[in-house]
JSON list of C-alpha atoms in Angstrom, two decimals:
[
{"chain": "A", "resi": 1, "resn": "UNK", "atom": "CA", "xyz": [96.64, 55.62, 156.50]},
{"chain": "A", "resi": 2, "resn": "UNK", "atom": "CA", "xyz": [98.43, 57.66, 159.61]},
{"chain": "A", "resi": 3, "resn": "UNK", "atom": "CA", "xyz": [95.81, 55.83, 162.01]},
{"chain": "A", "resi": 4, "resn": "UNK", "atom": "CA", "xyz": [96.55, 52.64, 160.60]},
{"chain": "A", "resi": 5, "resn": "UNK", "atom": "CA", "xyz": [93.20, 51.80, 159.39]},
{"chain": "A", "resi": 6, "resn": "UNK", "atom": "CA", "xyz": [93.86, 49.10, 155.76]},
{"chain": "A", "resi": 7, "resn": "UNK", "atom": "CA", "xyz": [93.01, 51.40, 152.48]},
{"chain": "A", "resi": 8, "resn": "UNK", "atom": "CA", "xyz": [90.18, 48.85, 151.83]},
{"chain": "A", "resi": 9, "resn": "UNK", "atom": "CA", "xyz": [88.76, 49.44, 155.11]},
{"chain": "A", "resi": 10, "resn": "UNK", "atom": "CA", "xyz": [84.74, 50.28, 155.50]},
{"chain": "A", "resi": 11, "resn": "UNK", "atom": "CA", "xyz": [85.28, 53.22, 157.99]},
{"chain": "A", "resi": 12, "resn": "UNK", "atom": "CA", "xyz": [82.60, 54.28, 160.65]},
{"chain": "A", "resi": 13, "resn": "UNK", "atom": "CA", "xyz": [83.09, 57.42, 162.62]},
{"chain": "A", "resi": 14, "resn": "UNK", "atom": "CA", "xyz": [81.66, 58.72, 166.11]},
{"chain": "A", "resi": 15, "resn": "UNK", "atom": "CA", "xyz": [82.38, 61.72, 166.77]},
{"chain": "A", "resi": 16, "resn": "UNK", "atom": "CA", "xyz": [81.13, 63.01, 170.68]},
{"chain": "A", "resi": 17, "resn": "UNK", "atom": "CA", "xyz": [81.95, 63.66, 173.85]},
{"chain": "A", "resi": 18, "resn": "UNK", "atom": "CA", "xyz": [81.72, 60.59, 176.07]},
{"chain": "A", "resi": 19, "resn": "UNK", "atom": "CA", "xyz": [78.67, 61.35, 178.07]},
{"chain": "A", "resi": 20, "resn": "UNK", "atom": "CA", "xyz": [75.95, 59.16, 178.93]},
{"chain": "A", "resi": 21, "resn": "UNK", "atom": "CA", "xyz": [73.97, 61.13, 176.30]},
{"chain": "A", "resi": 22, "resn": "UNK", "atom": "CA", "xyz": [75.57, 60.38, 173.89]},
{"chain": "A", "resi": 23, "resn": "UNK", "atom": "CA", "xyz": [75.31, 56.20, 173.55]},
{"chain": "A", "resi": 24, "resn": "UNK", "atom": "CA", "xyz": [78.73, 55.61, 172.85]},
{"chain": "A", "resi": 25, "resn": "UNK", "atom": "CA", "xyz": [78.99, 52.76, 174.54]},
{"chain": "A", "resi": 26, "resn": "UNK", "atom": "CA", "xyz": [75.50, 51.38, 172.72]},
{"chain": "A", "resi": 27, "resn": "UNK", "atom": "CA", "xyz": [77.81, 51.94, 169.19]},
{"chain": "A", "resi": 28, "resn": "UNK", "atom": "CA", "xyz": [80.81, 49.94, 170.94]},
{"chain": "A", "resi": 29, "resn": "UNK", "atom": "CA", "xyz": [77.96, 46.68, 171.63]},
{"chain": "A", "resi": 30, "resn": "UNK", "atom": "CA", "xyz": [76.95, 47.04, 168.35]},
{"chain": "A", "resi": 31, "resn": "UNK", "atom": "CA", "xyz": [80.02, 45.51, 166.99]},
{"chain": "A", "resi": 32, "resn": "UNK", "atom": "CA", "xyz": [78.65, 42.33, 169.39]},
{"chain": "A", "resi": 33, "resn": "UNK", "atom": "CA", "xyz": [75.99, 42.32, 166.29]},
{"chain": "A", "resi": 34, "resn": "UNK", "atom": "CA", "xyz": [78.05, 42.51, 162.88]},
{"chain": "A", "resi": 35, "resn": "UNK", "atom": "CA", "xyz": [79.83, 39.86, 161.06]},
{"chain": "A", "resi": 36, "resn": "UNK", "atom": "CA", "xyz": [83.59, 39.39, 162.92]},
{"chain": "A", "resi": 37, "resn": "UNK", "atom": "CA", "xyz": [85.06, 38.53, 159.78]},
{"chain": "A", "resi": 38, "resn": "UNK", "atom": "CA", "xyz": [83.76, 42.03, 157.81]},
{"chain": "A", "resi": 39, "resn": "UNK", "atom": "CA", "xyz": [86.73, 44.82, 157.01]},
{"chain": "A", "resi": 40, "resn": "UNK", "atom": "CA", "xyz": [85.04, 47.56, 159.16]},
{"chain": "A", "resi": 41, "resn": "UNK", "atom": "CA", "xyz": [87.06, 50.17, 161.51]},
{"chain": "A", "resi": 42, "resn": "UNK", "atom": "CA", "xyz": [86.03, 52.00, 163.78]},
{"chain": "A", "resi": 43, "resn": "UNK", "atom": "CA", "xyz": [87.24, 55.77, 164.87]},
{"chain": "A", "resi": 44, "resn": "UNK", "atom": "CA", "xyz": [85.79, 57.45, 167.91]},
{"chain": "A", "resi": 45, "resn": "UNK", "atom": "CA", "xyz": [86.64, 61.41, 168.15]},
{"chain": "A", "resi": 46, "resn": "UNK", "atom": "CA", "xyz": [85.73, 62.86, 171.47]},
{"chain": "A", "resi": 47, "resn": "UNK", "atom": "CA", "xyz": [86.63, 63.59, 175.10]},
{"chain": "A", "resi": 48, "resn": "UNK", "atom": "CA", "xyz": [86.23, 60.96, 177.55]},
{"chain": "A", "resi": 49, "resn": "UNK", "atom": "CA", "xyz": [87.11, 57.88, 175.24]},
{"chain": "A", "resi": 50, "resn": "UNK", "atom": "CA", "xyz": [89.51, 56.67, 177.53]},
{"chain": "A", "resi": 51, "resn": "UNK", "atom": "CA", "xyz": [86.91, 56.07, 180.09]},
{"chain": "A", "resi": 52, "resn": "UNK", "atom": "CA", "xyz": [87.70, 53.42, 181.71]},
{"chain": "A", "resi": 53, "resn": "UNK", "atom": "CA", "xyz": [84.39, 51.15, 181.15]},
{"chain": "A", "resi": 54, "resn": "UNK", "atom": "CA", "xyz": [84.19, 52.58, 177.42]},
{"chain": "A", "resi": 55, "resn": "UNK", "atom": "CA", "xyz": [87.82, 51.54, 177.34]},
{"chain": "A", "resi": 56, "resn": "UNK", "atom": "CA", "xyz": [86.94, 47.48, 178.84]},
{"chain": "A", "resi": 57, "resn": "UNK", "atom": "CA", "xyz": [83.70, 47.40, 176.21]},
{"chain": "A", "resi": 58, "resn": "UNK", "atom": "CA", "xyz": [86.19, 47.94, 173.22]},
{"chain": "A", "resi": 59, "resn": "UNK", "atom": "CA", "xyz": [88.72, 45.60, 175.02]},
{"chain": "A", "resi": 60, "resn": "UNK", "atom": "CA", "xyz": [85.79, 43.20, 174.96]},
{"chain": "A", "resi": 61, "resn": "UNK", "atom": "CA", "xyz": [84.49, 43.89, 171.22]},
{"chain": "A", "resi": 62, "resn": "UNK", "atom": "CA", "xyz": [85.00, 41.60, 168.47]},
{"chain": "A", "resi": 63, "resn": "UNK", "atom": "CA", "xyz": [86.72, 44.34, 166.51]},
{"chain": "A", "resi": 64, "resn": "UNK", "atom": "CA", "xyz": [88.81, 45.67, 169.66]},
{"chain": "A", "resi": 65, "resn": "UNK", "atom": "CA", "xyz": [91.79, 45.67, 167.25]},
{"chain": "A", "resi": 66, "resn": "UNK", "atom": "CA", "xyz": [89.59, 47.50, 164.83]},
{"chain": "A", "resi": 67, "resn": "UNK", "atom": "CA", "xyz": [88.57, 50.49, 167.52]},
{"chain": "A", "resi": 68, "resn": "UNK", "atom": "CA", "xyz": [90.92, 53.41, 166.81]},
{"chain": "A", "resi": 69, "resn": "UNK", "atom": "CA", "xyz": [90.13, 55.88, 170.18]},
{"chain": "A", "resi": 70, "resn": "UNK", "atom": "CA", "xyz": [91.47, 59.16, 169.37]},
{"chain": "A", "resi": 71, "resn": "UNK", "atom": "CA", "xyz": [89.96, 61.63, 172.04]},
{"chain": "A", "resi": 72, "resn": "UNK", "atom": "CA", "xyz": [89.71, 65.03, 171.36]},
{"chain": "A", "resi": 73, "resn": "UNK", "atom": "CA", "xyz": [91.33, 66.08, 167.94]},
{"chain": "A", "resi": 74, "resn": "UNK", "atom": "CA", "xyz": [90.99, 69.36, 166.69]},
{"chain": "A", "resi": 75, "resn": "UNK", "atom": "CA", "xyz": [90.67, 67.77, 162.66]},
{"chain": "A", "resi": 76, "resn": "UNK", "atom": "CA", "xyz": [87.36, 65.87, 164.00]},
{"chain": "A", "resi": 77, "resn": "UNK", "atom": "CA", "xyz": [86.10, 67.81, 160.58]},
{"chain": "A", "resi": 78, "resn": "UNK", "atom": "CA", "xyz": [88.79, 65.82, 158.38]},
{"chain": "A", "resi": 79, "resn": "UNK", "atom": "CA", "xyz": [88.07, 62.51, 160.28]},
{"chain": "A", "resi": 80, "resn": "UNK", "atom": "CA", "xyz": [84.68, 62.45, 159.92]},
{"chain": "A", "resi": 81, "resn": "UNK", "atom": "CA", "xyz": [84.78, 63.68, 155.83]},
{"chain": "A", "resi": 82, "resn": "UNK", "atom": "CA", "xyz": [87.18, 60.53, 155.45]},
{"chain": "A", "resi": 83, "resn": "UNK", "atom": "CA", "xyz": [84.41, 57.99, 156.95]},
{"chain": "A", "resi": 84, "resn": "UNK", "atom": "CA", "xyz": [82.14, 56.07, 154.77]},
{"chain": "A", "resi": 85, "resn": "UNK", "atom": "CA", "xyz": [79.72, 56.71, 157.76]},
{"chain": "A", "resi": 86, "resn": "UNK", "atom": "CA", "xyz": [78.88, 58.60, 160.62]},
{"chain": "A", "resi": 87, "resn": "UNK", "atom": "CA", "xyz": [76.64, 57.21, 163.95]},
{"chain": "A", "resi": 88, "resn": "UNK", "atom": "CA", "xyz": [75.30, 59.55, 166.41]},
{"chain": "A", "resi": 89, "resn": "UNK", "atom": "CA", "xyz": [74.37, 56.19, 169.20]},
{"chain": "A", "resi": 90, "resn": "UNK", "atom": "CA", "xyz": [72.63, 59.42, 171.05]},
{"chain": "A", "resi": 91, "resn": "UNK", "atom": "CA", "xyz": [69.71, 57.75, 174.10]},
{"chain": "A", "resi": 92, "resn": "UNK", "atom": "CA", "xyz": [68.55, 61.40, 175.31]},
{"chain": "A", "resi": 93, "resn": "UNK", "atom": "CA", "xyz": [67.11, 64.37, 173.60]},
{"chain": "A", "resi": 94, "resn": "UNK", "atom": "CA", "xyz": [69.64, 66.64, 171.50]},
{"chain": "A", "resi": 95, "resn": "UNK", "atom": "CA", "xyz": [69.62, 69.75, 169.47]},
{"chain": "A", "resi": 96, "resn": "UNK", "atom": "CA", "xyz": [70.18, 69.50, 165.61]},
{"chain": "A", "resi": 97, "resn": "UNK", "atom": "CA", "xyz": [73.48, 67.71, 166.37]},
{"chain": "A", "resi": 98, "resn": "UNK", "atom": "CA", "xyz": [76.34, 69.54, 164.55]},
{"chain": "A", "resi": 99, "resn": "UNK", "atom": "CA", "xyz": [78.44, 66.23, 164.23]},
{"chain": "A", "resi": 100, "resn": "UNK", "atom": "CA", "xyz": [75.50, 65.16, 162.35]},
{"chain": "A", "resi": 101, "resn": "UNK", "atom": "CA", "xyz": [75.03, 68.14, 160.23]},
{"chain": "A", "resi": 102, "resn": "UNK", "atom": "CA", "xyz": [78.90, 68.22, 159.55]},
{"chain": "A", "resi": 103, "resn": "UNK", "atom": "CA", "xyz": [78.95, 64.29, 158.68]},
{"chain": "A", "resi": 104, "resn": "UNK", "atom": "CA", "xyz": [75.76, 65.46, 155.96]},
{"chain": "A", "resi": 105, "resn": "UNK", "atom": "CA", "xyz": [78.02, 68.10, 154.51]},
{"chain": "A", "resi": 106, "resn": "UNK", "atom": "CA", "xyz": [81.10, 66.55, 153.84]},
{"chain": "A", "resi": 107, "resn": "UNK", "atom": "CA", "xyz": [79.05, 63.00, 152.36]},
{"chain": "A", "resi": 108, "resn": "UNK", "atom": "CA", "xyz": [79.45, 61.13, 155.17]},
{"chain": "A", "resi": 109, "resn": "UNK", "atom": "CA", "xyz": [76.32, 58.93, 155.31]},
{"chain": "A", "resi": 110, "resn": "UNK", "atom": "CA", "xyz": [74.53, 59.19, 159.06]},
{"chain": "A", "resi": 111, "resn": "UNK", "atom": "CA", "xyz": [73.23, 56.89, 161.65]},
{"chain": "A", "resi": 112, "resn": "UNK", "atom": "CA", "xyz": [71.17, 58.50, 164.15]},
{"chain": "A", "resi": 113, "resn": "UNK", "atom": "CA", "xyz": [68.78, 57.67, 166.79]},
{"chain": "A", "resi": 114, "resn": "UNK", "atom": "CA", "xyz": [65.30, 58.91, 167.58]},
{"chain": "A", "resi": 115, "resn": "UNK", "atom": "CA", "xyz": [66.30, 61.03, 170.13]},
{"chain": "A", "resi": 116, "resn": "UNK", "atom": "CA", "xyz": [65.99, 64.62, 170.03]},
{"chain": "A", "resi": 117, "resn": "UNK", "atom": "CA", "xyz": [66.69, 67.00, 166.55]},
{"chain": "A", "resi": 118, "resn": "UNK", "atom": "CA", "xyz": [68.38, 63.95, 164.68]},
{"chain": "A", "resi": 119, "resn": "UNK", "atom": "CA", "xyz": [65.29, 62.74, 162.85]},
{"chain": "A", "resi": 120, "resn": "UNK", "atom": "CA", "xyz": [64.69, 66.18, 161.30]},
{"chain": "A", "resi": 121, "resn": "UNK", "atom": "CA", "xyz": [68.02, 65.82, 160.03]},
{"chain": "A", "resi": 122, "resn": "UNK", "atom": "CA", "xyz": [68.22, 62.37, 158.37]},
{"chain": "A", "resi": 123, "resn": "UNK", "atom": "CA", "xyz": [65.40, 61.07, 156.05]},
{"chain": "A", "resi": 124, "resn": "UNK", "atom": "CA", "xyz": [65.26, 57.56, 156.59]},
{"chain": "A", "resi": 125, "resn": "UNK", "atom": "CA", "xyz": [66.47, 55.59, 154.24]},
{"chain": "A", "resi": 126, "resn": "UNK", "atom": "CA", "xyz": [67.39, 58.33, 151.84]},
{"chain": "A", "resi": 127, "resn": "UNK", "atom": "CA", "xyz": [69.90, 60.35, 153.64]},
{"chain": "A", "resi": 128, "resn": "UNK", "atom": "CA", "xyz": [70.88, 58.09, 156.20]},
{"chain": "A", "resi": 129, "resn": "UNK", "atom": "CA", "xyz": [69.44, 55.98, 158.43]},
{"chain": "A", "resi": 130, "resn": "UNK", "atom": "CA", "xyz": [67.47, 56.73, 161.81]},
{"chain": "A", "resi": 131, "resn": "UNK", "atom": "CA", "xyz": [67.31, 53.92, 164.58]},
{"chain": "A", "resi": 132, "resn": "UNK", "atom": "CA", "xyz": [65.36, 53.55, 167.94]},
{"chain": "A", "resi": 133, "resn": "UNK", "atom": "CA", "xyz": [67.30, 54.63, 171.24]},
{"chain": "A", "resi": 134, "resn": "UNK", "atom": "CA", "xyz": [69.15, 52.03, 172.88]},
{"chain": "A", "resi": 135, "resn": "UNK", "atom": "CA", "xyz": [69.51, 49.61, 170.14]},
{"chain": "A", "resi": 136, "resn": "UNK", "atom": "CA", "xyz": [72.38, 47.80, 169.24]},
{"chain": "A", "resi": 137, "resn": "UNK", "atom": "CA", "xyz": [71.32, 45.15, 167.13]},
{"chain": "A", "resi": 138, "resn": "UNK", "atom": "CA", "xyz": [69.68, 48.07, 165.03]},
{"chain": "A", "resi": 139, "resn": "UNK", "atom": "CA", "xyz": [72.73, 50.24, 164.58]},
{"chain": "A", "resi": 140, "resn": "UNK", "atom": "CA", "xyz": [74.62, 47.08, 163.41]},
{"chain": "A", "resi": 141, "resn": "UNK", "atom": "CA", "xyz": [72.21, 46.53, 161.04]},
{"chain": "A", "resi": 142, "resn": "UNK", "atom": "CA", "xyz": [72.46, 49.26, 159.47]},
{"chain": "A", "resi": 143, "resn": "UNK", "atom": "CA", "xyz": [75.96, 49.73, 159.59]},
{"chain": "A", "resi": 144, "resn": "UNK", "atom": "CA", "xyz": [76.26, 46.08, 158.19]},
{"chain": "A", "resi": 145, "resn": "UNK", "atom": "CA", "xyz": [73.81, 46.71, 155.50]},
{"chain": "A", "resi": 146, "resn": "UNK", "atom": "CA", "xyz": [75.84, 50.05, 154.61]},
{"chain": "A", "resi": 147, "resn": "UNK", "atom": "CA", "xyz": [79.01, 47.90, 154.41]},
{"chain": "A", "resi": 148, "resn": "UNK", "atom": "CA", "xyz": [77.34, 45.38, 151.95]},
{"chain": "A", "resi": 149, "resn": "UNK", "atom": "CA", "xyz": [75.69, 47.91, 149.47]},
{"chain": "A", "resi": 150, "resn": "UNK", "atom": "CA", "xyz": [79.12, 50.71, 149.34]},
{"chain": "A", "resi": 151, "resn": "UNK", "atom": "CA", "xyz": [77.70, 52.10, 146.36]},
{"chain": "A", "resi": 152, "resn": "UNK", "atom": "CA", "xyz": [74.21, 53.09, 147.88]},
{"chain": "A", "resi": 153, "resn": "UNK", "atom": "CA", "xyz": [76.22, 53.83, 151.00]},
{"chain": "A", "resi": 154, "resn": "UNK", "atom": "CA", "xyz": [77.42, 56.83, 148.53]},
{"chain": "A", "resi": 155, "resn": "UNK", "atom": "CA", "xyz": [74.67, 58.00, 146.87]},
{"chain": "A", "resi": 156, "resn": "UNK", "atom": "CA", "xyz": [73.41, 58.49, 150.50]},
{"chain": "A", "resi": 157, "resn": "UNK", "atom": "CA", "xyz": [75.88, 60.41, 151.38]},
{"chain": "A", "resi": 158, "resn": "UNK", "atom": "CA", "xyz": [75.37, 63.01, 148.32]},
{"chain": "A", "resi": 159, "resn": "UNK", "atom": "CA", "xyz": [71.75, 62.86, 149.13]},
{"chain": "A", "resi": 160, "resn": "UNK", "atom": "CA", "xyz": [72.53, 63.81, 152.70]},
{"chain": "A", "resi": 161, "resn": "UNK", "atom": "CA", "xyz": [74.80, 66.85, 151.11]},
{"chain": "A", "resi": 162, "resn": "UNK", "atom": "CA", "xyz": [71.70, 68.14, 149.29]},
{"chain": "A", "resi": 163, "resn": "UNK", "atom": "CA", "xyz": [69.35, 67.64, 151.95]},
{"chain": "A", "resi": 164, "resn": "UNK", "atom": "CA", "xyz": [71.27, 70.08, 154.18]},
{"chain": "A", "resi": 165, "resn": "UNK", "atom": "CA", "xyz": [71.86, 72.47, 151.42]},
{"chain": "A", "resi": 166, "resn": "UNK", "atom": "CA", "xyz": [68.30, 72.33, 150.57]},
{"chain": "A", "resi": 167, "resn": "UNK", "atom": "CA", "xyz": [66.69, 72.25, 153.88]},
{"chain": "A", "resi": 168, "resn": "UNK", "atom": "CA", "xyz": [69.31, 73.60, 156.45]},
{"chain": "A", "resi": 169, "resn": "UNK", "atom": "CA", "xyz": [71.27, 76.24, 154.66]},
{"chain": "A", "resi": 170, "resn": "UNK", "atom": "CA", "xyz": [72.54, 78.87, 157.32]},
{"chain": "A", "resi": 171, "resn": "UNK", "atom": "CA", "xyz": [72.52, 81.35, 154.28]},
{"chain": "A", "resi": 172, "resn": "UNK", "atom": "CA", "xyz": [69.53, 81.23, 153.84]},
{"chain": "A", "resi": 173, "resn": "UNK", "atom": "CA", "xyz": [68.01, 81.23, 157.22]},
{"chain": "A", "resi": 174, "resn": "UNK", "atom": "CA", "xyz": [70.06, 84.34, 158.02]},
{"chain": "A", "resi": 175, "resn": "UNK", "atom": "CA", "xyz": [68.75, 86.43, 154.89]},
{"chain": "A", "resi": 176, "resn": "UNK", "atom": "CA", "xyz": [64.91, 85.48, 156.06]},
{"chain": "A", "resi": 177, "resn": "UNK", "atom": "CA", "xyz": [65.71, 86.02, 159.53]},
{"chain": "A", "resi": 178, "resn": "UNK", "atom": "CA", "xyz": [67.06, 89.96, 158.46]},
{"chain": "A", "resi": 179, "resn": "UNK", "atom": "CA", "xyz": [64.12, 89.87, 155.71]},
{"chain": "A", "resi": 180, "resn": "UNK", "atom": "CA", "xyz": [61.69, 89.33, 159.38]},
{"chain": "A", "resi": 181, "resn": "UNK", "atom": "CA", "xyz": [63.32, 91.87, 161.04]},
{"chain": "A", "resi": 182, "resn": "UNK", "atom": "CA", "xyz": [63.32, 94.56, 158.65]},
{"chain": "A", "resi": 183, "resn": "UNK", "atom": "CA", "xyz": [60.03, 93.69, 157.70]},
{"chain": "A", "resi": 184, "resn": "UNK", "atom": "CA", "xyz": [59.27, 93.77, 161.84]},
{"chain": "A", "resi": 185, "resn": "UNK", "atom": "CA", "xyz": [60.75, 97.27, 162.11]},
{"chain": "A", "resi": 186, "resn": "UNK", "atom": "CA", "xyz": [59.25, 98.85, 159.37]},
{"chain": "A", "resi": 187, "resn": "UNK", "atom": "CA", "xyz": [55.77, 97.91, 161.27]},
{"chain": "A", "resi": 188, "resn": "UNK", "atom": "CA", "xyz": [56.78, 99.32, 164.29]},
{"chain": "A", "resi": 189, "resn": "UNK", "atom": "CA", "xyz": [58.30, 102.58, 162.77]},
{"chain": "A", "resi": 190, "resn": "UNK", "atom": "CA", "xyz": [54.20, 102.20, 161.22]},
{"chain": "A", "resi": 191, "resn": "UNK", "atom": "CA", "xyz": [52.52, 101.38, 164.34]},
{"chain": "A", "resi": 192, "resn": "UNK", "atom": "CA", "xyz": [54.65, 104.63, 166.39]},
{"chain": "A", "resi": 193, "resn": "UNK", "atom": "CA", "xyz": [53.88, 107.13, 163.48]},
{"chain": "A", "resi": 194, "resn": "UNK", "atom": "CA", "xyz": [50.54, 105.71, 162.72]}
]
């Protein structure tokens, strides 16, 4: 490929901004945890990657040669659909992530943390994976146990597909949310007229 990551290659994509937030550098000790010798590359889209302590922990990594920073790219969307999997190393509370929603969408099986919106996101074990804060070991684990079971690593991914369609569609949301307010305004015309 362009970023020179082997065909072969398990791929696992970060995609944040480099804030303390966001546990990128708990993903980067991870790699401390997994087998040296297993085909897995990471990419990490964001600003800040070239941080200078981010940039020594890679250095440091058993994979460093297997740690493809790209900063800020404006085809994070592409990136992330062309991962087998997507890790959110977030240690304080978020949102609903949209890296995490857009990883779900496009297959890409996540790894997420406990912190903030992420859980409600990713069933455990059925549409990803959800780890405590802080852990390294854990996110290797389930990165490595992703790596050794590809095809399951898949059917995740579709699973994580449906469960957004299913349970986060922005369609849907939007007609209720008109359905409430129409509804909402035809009391009020009711409760003025009364």
């Amino acid at each position: 490929t362009t970023l020179g990551i082997p065909a072969d290659a398990f791929v696992v994509g970060c995609v944040a901004n480099n804030r303390p937030r966001k546990g990128v550098p708990v993903l980067v000790d991870s790699t401390n945890y997994l087998p040296a010798s297993a085909n897995i590359h990471f990419i990490l889209v964001g600003g800040g990657m070239d941080a200078p302590d981010l940039q020594k922990s890679i250095a440091a990594s058993p994979f460093a040669d297997r740690f493809h920073v790209l900063g800020y790219r404006t085809d994070s969307l592409s990136i992330i659909a062309a991962s087998d999997v997507s890790v959110l190393p977030a240690v304080k509370r978020e949102g609903l992530p949209k890296t995490v929603i857009e990883a779900m969408v496009y297959e890409t099986t996540p790894i997420v943390t406990t912190a903030g919106g992420s859980p409600e996101l990713v069933e455990d074990g059925v549409s990803g994976f959800v780890v405590p804060v802080n852990n390294a070991p854990a996110i290797a684990a389930k990165i490595e146990w992703l790596y050794n079971h590809a095809e399951i690593c898949k059917d995740m991914g579709k699973r994580a597909r449906q469960r957004i369609e299913q349970h986060f569609n922005v369609k849907d949301s939007a007609r209720r949310t008109k359905q409430l307010m129409e509804e909402l305004l035809v009391r009020k015309r009711l409760v003025e007229h009364g």
